[in-house]
Amino acid sequence: MTTEALPSSRERLLEAAATLTYQEGVNIGVDALCKAAGVSKRSMYKLFESKDELLAASLLERASAYVTTLLPATDDDRSPRERILYVFEQAEALAAAPDFQGCRYLVVQIELKDPEHPASRVARRVKENLTAYFRNEAERGGASDPDLLARQLILVFDGASARAGIKADTQGGLVIPTVTALLDAANLR
């Protein structure tokens, strides 16, 4: 007989925070989070200083998987151009899911409006790292202005994510041609 370890209270709270804040927004109450996790408020406050800290921890917990989904492996032999396009192909695939509501890191920043909120700081780091990835690939590919191209690419990434999240742009086939035009204009190889 095999017994699987049950998720800890901490793991259940992180999962509940990730799920409920993505579905309902960051203003979800502590009672709802604790109920979904099957954890008392007392236990939650023993594990996390505040709901804000719980939200930040849940975003941080998911960041690695998010990046792994979006980015090609570091030892992959694609050209910088192909590596950038890969990110947008992955983003389009994620956006096609029926429950997609936008990039969770962008959504949190928009909803919180406070750049110093612990969850906003985590989300900002994730987005800054993605921008740095674009910049690095742009530089490796010989872009005429890697900084500008990285900023343009993150703008397209966030804009496409937001539009898909609100179901305003369900017609595929717009993001890749837009990114390709930017890469061509920057002379990226």
mmCIF file of C-alpha atoms in Angstrom:
data_model
loop_
_atom_site.group_PDB
_atom_site.id
_atom_site.type_symbol
_atom_site.label_atom_id
_atom_site.label_comp_id
_atom_site.label_asym_id
_atom_site.label_seq_id
_atom_site.Cartn_x
_atom_site.Cartn_y
_atom_site.Cartn_z
ATOM 1 C CA MET A 1 0.000 0.000 0.000
ATOM 2 C CA THR A 2 1.399 3.386 -0.992
ATOM 3 C CA THR A 3 0.505 6.528 0.785
ATOM 4 C CA GLU A 4 0.974 9.875 -0.837
ATOM 5 C CA ALA A 5 1.938 12.762 1.374
ATOM 6 C CA LEU A 6 -0.867 15.241 1.767
ATOM 7 C CA PRO A 7 -0.037 18.829 0.891
ATOM 8 C CA SER A 8 0.980 20.889 3.903
ATOM 9 C CA SER A 9 -1.074 23.817 5.139
ATOM 10 C CA ARG A 10 1.486 26.126 3.550
ATOM 11 C CA GLU A 11 1.221 24.378 0.176
ATOM 12 C CA ARG A 12 -2.582 24.438 0.313
ATOM 13 C CA LEU A 13 -2.583 28.145 1.126
ATOM 14 C CA LEU A 14 -0.168 28.909 -1.718
ATOM 15 C CA GLU A 15 -2.334 26.933 -4.138
ATOM 16 C CA ALA A 16 -5.544 28.576 -2.912
ATOM 17 C CA ALA A 17 -3.969 32.035 -3.200
ATOM 18 C CA ALA A 18 -2.705 31.350 -6.720
ATOM 19 C CA THR A 19 -6.022 29.933 -7.900
ATOM 20 C CA LEU A 20 -8.443 32.321 -6.223
ATOM 21 C CA THR A 21 -6.537 35.530 -6.871
ATOM 22 C CA TYR A 22 -6.223 34.593 -10.549
ATOM 23 C CA GLN A 23 -9.928 33.748 -10.817
ATOM 24 C CA GLU A 24 -11.392 36.376 -8.481
ATOM 25 C CA GLY A 25 -8.737 39.070 -8.154
ATOM 26 C CA VAL A 26 -6.332 40.149 -5.440
ATOM 27 C CA ASN A 27 -9.084 41.491 -3.205
ATOM 28 C CA ILE A 28 -10.239 37.975 -2.322
ATOM 29 C CA GLY A 29 -10.754 37.792 1.427
ATOM 30 C CA VAL A 30 -8.673 35.892 3.954
ATOM 31 C CA ASP A 31 -11.756 33.869 4.962
ATOM 32 C CA ALA A 32 -12.230 32.634 1.388
ATOM 33 C CA LEU A 33 -8.535 31.780 1.050
ATOM 34 C CA CYS A 34 -8.483 29.859 4.314
ATOM 35 C CA LYS A 35 -11.715 28.049 3.494
ATOM 36 C CA ALA A 36 -10.416 26.990 0.071
ATOM 37 C CA ALA A 37 -7.163 25.776 1.636
ATOM 38 C CA GLY A 38 -8.884 24.053 4.550
ATOM 39 C CA VAL A 39 -6.716 26.027 6.953
ATOM 40 C CA SER A 40 -7.677 28.200 9.913
ATOM 41 C CA LYS A 41 -6.897 31.917 9.872
ATOM 42 C CA ARG A 42 -4.722 31.354 12.911
ATOM 43 C CA SER A 43 -2.662 28.808 10.991
ATOM 44 C CA MET A 44 -2.410 31.117 8.003
ATOM 45 C CA TYR A 45 -1.063 33.945 10.147
ATOM 46 C CA LYS A 46 1.466 31.584 11.727
ATOM 47 C CA LEU A 47 2.745 30.735 8.242
ATOM 48 C CA PHE A 48 2.473 34.164 6.612
ATOM 49 C CA GLU A 49 2.722 37.605 8.152
ATOM 50 C CA SER A 50 -0.226 38.854 6.111
ATOM 51 C CA LYS A 51 -2.409 38.123 3.115
ATOM 52 C CA ASP A 52 -0.064 40.374 1.139
ATOM 53 C CA GLU A 53 2.885 38.123 2.026
ATOM 54 C CA LEU A 54 0.852 35.034 1.103
ATOM 55 C CA LEU A 55 0.044 36.526 -2.301
ATOM 56 C CA ALA A 56 3.698 37.443 -2.901
ATOM 57 C CA ALA A 57 4.825 33.940 -1.884
ATOM 58 C CA SER A 58 2.267 32.321 -4.195
ATOM 59 C CA LEU A 59 3.491 34.420 -7.146
ATOM 60 C CA LEU A 60 7.104 33.617 -6.368
ATOM 61 C CA GLU A 61 6.258 29.921 -6.057
ATOM 62 C CA ARG A 62 4.811 29.896 -9.590
ATOM 63 C CA ALA A 63 7.456 32.084 -11.242
ATOM 64 C CA SER A 64 9.887 29.284 -12.031
ATOM 65 C CA ALA A 65 7.244 27.137 -13.756
ATOM 66 C CA TYR A 66 6.006 30.189 -15.679
ATOM 67 C CA VAL A 67 9.493 30.995 -16.946
ATOM 68 C CA THR A 68 10.138 27.335 -17.811
ATOM 69 C CA THR A 69 6.940 27.294 -19.865
ATOM 70 C CA LEU A 70 7.777 30.497 -21.738
ATOM 71 C CA LEU A 71 11.503 30.289 -22.395
ATOM 72 C CA PRO A 72 13.460 27.754 -24.417
ATOM 73 C CA ALA A 73 16.153 25.793 -22.592
ATOM 74 C CA THR A 74 19.397 27.692 -22.130
ATOM 75 C CA ASP A 75 21.330 25.048 -24.065
ATOM 76 C CA ASP A 76 18.898 25.032 -26.980
ATOM 77 C CA ASP A 77 20.520 25.740 -30.344
ATOM 78 C CA ARG A 78 17.939 28.149 -31.744
ATOM 79 C CA SER A 79 19.019 31.527 -33.029
ATOM 80 C CA PRO A 80 18.219 34.584 -30.885
ATOM 81 C CA ARG A 81 15.407 35.427 -33.313
ATOM 82 C CA GLU A 82 13.906 31.932 -32.948
ATOM 83 C CA ARG A 83 14.316 32.065 -29.160
ATOM 84 C CA ILE A 84 12.319 35.306 -28.986
ATOM 85 C CA LEU A 85 9.624 33.978 -31.323
ATOM 86 C CA TYR A 86 9.409 30.830 -29.178
ATOM 87 C CA VAL A 87 8.366 32.943 -26.171
ATOM 88 C CA PHE A 88 5.505 34.462 -28.140
ATOM 89 C CA GLU A 89 4.433 31.083 -29.515
ATOM 90 C CA GLN A 90 4.279 29.770 -25.924
ATOM 91 C CA ALA A 91 2.364 32.861 -24.809
ATOM 92 C CA GLU A 92 -0.171 32.358 -27.610
ATOM 93 C CA ALA A 93 -0.612 28.723 -26.554
ATOM 94 C CA LEU A 94 -1.209 29.771 -22.931
ATOM 95 C CA ALA A 95 -3.675 32.461 -24.037
ATOM 96 C CA ALA A 96 -5.723 29.866 -25.932
ATOM 97 C CA ALA A 97 -6.773 28.155 -22.692
ATOM 98 C CA PRO A 98 -10.453 28.834 -21.914
ATOM 99 C CA ASP A 99 -9.656 29.975 -18.357
ATOM 100 C CA PHE A 100 -6.854 32.364 -19.414
ATOM 101 C CA GLN A 101 -7.271 35.783 -17.814
ATOM 102 C CA GLY A 102 -3.978 37.345 -18.799
ATOM 103 C CA CYS A 103 -0.463 37.079 -17.448
ATOM 104 C CA ARG A 104 -0.939 36.677 -13.698
ATOM 105 C CA TYR A 105 2.094 38.911 -13.057
ATOM 106 C CA LEU A 106 0.709 41.752 -15.135
ATOM 107 C CA VAL A 107 -2.794 41.324 -13.694
ATOM 108 C CA VAL A 108 -1.488 41.591 -10.125
ATOM 109 C CA GLN A 109 0.395 44.783 -10.886
ATOM 110 C CA ILE A 110 -2.657 46.340 -12.503
ATOM 111 C CA GLU A 111 -5.029 45.317 -9.726
ATOM 112 C CA LEU A 112 -2.793 46.335 -6.829
ATOM 113 C CA LYS A 113 -1.683 49.677 -8.269
ATOM 114 C CA ASP A 114 0.894 49.897 -5.457
ATOM 115 C CA PRO A 115 4.389 49.248 -6.827
ATOM 116 C CA GLU A 116 5.695 48.659 -3.280
ATOM 117 C CA HIS A 117 3.169 45.958 -2.399
ATOM 118 C CA PRO A 118 5.087 42.687 -1.804
ATOM 119 C CA ALA A 119 3.209 40.939 -4.621
ATOM 120 C CA SER A 120 3.816 43.873 -6.997
ATOM 121 C CA ARG A 121 7.537 43.636 -6.293
ATOM 122 C CA VAL A 122 7.555 39.909 -7.140
ATOM 123 C CA ALA A 123 5.517 40.506 -10.299
ATOM 124 C CA ARG A 124 7.762 43.388 -11.356
ATOM 125 C CA ARG A 125 10.877 41.185 -10.968
ATOM 126 C CA VAL A 126 9.320 38.485 -13.152
ATOM 127 C CA LYS A 127 8.490 41.050 -15.852
ATOM 128 C CA GLU A 128 11.922 42.699 -15.553
ATOM 129 C CA ASN A 129 13.561 39.297 -15.990
ATOM 130 C CA LEU A 130 11.525 38.656 -19.134
ATOM 131 C CA THR A 131 12.522 42.063 -20.491
ATOM 132 C CA ALA A 132 16.163 41.266 -19.686
ATOM 133 C CA TYR A 133 15.799 37.959 -21.552
ATOM 134 C CA PHE A 134 14.513 39.843 -24.605
ATOM 135 C CA ARG A 135 17.357 42.350 -24.324
ATOM 136 C CA ASN A 136 19.989 39.619 -24.030
ATOM 137 C CA GLU A 137 18.646 37.762 -27.064
ATOM 138 C CA ALA A 138 18.374 41.021 -29.013
ATOM 139 C CA GLU A 139 21.992 41.814 -28.215
ATOM 140 C CA ARG A 140 23.138 38.295 -29.156
ATOM 141 C CA GLY A 141 21.233 38.578 -32.423
ATOM 142 C CA GLY A 142 22.840 41.873 -33.377
ATOM 143 C CA ALA A 143 19.787 44.114 -32.971
ATOM 144 C CA SER A 144 20.452 47.732 -33.839
ATOM 145 C CA ASP A 145 19.082 48.877 -30.426
ATOM 146 C CA PRO A 146 18.670 45.939 -28.011
ATOM 147 C CA ASP A 147 17.194 48.087 -25.220
ATOM 148 C CA LEU A 148 14.503 49.557 -27.440
ATOM 149 C CA LEU A 149 13.669 46.175 -28.959
ATOM 150 C CA ALA A 150 13.343 44.582 -25.502
ATOM 151 C CA ARG A 151 10.957 47.338 -24.401
ATOM 152 C CA GLN A 152 8.923 46.948 -27.593
ATOM 153 C CA LEU A 153 8.734 43.174 -27.151
ATOM 154 C CA ILE A 154 7.546 43.385 -23.538
ATOM 155 C CA LEU A 155 4.949 45.930 -24.659
ATOM 156 C CA VAL A 156 3.636 43.485 -27.268
ATOM 157 C CA PHE A 157 3.818 40.612 -24.769
ATOM 158 C CA ASP A 158 1.857 42.466 -22.081
ATOM 159 C CA GLY A 159 -0.584 44.020 -24.546
ATOM 160 C CA ALA A 160 -1.350 40.686 -26.195
ATOM 161 C CA SER A 161 -1.739 39.035 -22.794
ATOM 162 C CA ALA A 162 -4.102 41.738 -21.560
ATOM 163 C CA ARG A 163 -6.213 41.651 -24.751
ATOM 164 C CA ALA A 164 -6.429 37.851 -24.615
ATOM 165 C CA GLY A 165 -7.223 37.988 -20.900
ATOM 166 C CA ILE A 166 -10.278 40.165 -21.443
ATOM 167 C CA LYS A 167 -11.269 38.111 -24.519
ATOM 168 C CA ALA A 168 -11.011 41.224 -26.692
ATOM 169 C CA ASP A 169 -8.784 39.676 -29.320
ATOM 170 C CA THR A 170 -9.656 36.073 -30.016
ATOM 171 C CA GLN A 171 -8.276 36.112 -33.534
ATOM 172 C CA GLY A 172 -4.909 34.382 -33.499
ATOM 173 C CA GLY A 173 -2.215 35.245 -35.960
ATOM 174 C CA LEU A 174 -1.569 38.836 -34.920
ATOM 175 C CA VAL A 175 1.180 38.530 -32.312
ATOM 176 C CA ILE A 176 3.794 36.571 -34.278
ATOM 177 C CA PRO A 177 3.598 38.840 -37.379
ATOM 178 C CA THR A 178 3.848 41.895 -35.088
ATOM 179 C CA VAL A 179 6.909 40.496 -33.315
ATOM 180 C CA THR A 180 8.428 39.447 -36.643
ATOM 181 C CA ALA A 181 8.038 43.012 -37.966
ATOM 182 C CA LEU A 182 9.814 44.346 -34.846
ATOM 183 C CA LEU A 183 12.628 41.804 -35.224
ATOM 184 C CA ASP A 184 12.999 42.673 -38.918
ATOM 185 C CA ALA A 185 13.072 46.407 -38.175
ATOM 186 C CA ALA A 186 15.800 45.818 -35.586
ATOM 187 C CA ASN A 187 17.828 43.690 -38.037
ATOM 188 C CA LEU A 188 17.759 40.750 -35.612
ATOM 189 C CA ARG A 189 19.293 37.495 -36.808
#
